[in-house]
mmCIF file of C-alpha atoms and ligand atoms in Angstrom:
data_model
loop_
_atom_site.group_PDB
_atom_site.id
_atom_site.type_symbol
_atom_site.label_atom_id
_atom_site.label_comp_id
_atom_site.label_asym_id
_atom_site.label_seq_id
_atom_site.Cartn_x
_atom_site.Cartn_y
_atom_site.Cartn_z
ATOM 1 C CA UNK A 59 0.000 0.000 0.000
ATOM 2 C CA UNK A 60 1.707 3.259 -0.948
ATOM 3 C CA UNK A 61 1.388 6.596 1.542
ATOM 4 C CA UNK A 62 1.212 10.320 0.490
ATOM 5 C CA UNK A 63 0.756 13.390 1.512
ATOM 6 C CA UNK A 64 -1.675 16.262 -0.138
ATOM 7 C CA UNK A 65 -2.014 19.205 1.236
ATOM 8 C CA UNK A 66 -5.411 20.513 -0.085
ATOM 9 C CA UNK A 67 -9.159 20.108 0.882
ATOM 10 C CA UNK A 68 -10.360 16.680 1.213
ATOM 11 C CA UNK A 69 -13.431 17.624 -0.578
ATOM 12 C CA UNK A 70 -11.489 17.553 -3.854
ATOM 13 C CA UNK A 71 -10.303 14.450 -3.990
ATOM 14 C CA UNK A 72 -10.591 11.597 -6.335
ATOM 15 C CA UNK A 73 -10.235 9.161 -4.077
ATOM 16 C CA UNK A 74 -12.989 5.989 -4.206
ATOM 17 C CA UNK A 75 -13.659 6.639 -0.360
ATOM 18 C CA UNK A 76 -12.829 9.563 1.476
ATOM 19 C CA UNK A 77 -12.788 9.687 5.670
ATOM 20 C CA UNK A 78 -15.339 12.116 7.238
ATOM 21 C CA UNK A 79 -14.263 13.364 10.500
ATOM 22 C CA UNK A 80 -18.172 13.005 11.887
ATOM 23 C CA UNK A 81 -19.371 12.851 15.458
ATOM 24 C CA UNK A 82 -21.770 10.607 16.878
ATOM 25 C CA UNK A 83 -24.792 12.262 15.456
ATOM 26 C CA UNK A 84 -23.455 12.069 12.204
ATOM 27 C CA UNK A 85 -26.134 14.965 11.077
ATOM 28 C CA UNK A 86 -22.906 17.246 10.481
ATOM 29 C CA UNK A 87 -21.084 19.975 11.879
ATOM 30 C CA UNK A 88 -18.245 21.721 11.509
ATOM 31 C CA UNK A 89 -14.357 21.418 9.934
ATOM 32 C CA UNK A 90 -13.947 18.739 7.345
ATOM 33 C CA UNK A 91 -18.010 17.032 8.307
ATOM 34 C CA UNK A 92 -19.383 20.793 7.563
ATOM 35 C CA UNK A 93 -17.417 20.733 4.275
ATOM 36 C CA UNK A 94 -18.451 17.302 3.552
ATOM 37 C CA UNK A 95 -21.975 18.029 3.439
ATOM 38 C CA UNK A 96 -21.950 20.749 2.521
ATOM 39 C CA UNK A 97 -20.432 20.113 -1.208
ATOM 40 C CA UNK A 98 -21.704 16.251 -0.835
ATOM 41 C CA UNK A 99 -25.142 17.947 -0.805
ATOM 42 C CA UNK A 100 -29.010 16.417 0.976
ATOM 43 C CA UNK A 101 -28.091 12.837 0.183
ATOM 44 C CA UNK A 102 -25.030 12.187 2.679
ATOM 45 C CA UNK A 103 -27.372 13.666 5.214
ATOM 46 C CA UNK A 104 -30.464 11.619 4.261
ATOM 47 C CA UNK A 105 -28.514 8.374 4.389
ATOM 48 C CA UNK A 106 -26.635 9.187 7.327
ATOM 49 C CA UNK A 107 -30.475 9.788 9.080
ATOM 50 C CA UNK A 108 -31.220 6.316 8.190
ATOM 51 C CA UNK A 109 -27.913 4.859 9.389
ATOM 52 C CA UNK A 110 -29.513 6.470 12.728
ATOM 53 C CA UNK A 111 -33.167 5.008 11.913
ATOM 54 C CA UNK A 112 -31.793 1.873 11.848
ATOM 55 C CA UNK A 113 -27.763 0.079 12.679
ATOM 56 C CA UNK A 114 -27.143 3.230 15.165
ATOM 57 C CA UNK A 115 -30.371 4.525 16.903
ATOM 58 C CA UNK A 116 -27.813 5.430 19.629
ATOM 59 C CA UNK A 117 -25.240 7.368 17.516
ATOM 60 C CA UNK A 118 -22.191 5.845 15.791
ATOM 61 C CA UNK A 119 -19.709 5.071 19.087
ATOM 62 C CA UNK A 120 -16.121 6.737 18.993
ATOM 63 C CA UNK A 121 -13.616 4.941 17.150
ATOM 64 C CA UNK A 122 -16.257 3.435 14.561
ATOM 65 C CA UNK A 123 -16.984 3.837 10.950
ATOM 66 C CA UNK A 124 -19.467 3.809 8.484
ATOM 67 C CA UNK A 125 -19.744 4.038 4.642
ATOM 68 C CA UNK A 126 -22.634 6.209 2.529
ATOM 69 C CA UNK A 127 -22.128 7.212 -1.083
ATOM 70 C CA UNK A 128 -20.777 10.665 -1.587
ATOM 71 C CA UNK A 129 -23.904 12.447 -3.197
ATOM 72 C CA UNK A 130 -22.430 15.518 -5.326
ATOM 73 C CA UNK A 131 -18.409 14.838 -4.411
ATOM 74 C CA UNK A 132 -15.937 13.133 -7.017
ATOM 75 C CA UNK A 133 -15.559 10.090 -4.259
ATOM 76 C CA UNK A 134 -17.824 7.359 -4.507
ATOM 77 C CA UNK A 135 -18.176 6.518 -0.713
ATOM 78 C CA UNK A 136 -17.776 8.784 2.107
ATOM 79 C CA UNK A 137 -16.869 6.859 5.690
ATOM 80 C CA UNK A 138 -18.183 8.279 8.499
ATOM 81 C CA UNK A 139 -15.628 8.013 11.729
ATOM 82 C CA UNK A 140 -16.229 9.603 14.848
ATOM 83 C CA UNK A 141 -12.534 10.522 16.898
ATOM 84 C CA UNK A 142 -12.272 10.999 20.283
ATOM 85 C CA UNK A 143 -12.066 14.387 21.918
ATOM 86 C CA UNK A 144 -8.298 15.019 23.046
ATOM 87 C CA UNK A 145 -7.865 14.903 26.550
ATOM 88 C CA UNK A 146 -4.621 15.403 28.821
ATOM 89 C CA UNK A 147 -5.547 13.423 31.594
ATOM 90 C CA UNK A 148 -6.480 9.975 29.959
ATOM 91 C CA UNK A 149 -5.148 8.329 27.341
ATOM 92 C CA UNK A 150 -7.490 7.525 24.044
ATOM 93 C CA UNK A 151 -4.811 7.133 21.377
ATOM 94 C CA UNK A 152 -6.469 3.402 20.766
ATOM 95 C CA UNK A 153 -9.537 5.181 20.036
ATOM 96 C CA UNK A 154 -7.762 7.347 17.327
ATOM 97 C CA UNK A 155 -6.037 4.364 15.839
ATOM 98 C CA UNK A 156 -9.301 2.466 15.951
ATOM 99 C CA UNK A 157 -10.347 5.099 13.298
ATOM 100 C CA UNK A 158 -7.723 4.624 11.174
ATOM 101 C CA UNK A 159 -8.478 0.654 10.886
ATOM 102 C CA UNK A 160 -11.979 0.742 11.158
ATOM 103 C CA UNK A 161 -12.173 3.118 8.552
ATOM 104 C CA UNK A 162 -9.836 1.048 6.149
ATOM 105 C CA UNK A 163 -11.810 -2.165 7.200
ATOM 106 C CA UNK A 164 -15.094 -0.467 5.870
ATOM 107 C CA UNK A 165 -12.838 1.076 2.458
ATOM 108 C CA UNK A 166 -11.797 -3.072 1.806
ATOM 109 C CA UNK A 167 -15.547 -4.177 2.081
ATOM 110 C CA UNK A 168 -16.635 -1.849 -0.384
ATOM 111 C CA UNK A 169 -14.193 -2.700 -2.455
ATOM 112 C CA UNK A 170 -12.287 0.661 -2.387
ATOM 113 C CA UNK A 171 -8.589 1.013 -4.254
ATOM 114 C CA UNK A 172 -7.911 4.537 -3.456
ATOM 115 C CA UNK A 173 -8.926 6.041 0.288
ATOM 116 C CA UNK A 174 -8.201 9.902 1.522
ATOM 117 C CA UNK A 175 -7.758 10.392 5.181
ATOM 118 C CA UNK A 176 -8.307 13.672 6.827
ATOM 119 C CA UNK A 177 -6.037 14.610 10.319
ATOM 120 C CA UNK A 178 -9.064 13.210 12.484
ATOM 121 C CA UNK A 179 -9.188 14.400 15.560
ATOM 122 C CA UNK A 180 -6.716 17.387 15.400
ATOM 123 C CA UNK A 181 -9.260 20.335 14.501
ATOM 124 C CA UNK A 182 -12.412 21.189 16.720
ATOM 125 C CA UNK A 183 -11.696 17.817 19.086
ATOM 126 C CA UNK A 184 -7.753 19.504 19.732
ATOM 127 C CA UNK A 185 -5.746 16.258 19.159
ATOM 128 C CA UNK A 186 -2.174 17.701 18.992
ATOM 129 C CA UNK A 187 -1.144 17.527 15.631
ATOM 130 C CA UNK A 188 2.348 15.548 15.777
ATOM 131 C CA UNK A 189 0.795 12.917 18.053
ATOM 132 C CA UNK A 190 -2.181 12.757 15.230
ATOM 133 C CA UNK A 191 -0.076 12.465 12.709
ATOM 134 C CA UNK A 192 2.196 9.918 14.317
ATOM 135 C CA UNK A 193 -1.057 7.533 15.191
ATOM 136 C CA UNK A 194 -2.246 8.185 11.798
ATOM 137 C CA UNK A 195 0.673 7.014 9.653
ATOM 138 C CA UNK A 196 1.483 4.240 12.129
ATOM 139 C CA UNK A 197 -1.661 2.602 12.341
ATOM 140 C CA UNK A 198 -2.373 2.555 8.567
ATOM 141 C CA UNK A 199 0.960 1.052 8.023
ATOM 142 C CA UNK A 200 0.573 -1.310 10.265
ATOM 143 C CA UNK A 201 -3.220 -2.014 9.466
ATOM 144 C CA UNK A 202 -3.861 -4.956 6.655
ATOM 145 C CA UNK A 203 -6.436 -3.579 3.804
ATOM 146 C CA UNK A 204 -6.663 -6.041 1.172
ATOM 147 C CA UNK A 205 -7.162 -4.179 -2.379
ATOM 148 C CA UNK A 206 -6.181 -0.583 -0.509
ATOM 149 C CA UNK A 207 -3.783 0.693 -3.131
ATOM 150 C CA UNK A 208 -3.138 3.872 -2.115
ATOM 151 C CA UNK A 209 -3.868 5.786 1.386
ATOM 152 C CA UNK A 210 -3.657 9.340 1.247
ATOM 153 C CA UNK A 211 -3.802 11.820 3.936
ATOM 154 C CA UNK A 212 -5.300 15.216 2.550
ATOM 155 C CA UNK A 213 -3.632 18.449 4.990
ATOM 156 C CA UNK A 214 -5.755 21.210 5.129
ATOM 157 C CA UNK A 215 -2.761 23.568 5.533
ATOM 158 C CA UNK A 216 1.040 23.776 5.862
ATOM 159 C CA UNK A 217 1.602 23.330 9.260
ATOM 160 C CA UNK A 218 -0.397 19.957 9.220
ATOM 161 C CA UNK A 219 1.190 19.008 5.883
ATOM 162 C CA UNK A 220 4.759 19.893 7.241
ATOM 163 C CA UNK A 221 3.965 17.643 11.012
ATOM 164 C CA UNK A 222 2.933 14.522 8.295
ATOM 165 C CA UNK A 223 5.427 14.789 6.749
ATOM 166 C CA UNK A 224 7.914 14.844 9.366
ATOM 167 C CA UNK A 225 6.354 11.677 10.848
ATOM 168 C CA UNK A 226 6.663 10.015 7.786
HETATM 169 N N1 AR6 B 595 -10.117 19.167 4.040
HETATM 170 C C1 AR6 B 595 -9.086 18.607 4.720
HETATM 171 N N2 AR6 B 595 -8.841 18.870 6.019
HETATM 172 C C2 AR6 B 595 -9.666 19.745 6.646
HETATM 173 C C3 AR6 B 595 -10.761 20.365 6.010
HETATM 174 C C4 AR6 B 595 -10.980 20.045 4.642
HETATM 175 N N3 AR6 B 595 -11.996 20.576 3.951
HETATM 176 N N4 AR6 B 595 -11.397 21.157 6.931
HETATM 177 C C5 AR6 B 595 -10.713 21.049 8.087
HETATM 178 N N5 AR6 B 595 -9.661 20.203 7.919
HETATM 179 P P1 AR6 B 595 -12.068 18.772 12.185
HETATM 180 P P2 AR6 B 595 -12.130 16.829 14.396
HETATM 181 C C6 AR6 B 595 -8.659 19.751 8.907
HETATM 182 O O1 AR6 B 595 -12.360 19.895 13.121
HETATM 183 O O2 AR6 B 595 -11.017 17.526 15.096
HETATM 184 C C7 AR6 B 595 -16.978 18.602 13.466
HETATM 185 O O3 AR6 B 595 -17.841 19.579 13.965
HETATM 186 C C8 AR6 B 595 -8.507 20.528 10.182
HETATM 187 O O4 AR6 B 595 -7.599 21.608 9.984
HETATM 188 O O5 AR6 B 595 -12.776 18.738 10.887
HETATM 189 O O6 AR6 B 595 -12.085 15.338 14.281
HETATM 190 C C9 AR6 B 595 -17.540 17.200 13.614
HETATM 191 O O7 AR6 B 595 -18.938 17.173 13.431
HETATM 192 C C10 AR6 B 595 -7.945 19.467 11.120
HETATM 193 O O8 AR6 B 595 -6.535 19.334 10.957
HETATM 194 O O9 AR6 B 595 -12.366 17.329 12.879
HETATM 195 C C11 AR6 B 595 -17.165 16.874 15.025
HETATM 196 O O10 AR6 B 595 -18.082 17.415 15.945
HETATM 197 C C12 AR6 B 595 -8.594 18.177 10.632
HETATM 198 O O11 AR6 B 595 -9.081 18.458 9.330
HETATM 199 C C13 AR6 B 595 -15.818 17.538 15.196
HETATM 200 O O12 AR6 B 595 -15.803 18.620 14.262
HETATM 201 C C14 AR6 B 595 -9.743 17.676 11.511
HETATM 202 O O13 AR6 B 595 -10.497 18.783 11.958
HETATM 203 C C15 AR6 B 595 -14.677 16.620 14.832
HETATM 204 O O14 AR6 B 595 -13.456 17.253 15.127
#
């Protein structure tokens, strides 16, 4: 599986699947969900209401994932994953790295080739950004995906591109 780096919007890219940095809801917000839906357009939102109709009445738990198609974006899927808030007292880097491999467990089901991770975590829920990016590139390498061809990690902006890239 080959790893790169693009710094850009996540939006954008022609990945088959690309990672949504949801919460539990998963009926949006803000950073890289808001974006999501918002270009996606109604039909990420109207599948993701069903997904809480029916498999997650309850909200998708922290460190989960779950596919819908990717309405207006060039994707074809978008997977939902829900990262854990950063905390300083207690230690949920297994919930971060659960993302990561749940995420790439749902892109292999479907069938995906090509997948585009956002930084989860690091934005709104305050994950420091080197420790992100660490967990992020060492639990996809470590993380078997059969038929993942390429993982990419899309970096919003320089700083996030440059910590990345420094981990990898
Ligand atoms: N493309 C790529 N990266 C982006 C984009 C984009 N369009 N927009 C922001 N980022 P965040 P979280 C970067 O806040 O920390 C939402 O309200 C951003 O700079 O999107 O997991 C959800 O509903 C940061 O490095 O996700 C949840 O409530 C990274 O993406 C909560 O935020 C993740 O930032 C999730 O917070």
């Amino acid at each position: 599986m080959r790893i790169t780096l693009v710094q850009g919007d996540i939006t954008e890219q022609r990945a088959d699947a690309i990672v949504n940095a949801a919460n539990s809801s998963l009926l949006g917000g803000g950073g890289v969900d808001g974006a999501i839906h918002r270009r996606g357009g109604p039909e990420i939102l109207a599948e993701c209401r069903a997904l809480r109709a029916s498999a997650y009445d309850k909200g998708l738990p922290t460190g989960q994932a779950v596919a819908t198609t990717a309405g207006r974006l060039p994707a074809r899927w978008v997977i939902h994953t829900v990262g854990p808030v950063y905390s300083r007292s207690e230690d949920r880097s297994h919930l971060l790295a659960s993302c990561y491999r749940a995420s790439l467990g749902v892109a292999a089901e479907l069938g995906a080739h090509t997948v585009a991770f956002p930084a989860i975590s690091t934005g709104i829920y305050g994950w420091p950004l080197d420790d992100g990016a660490r967990i992020a590139l060492k639990t996809v390498r470590e993380t078997p995906a059969p038929g993942i061809e390429e993982v990419s990690f899309v970096l919003f902006d320089a700083t996030a591109y440059a910590e990345f890239d420094r981990a990898l």
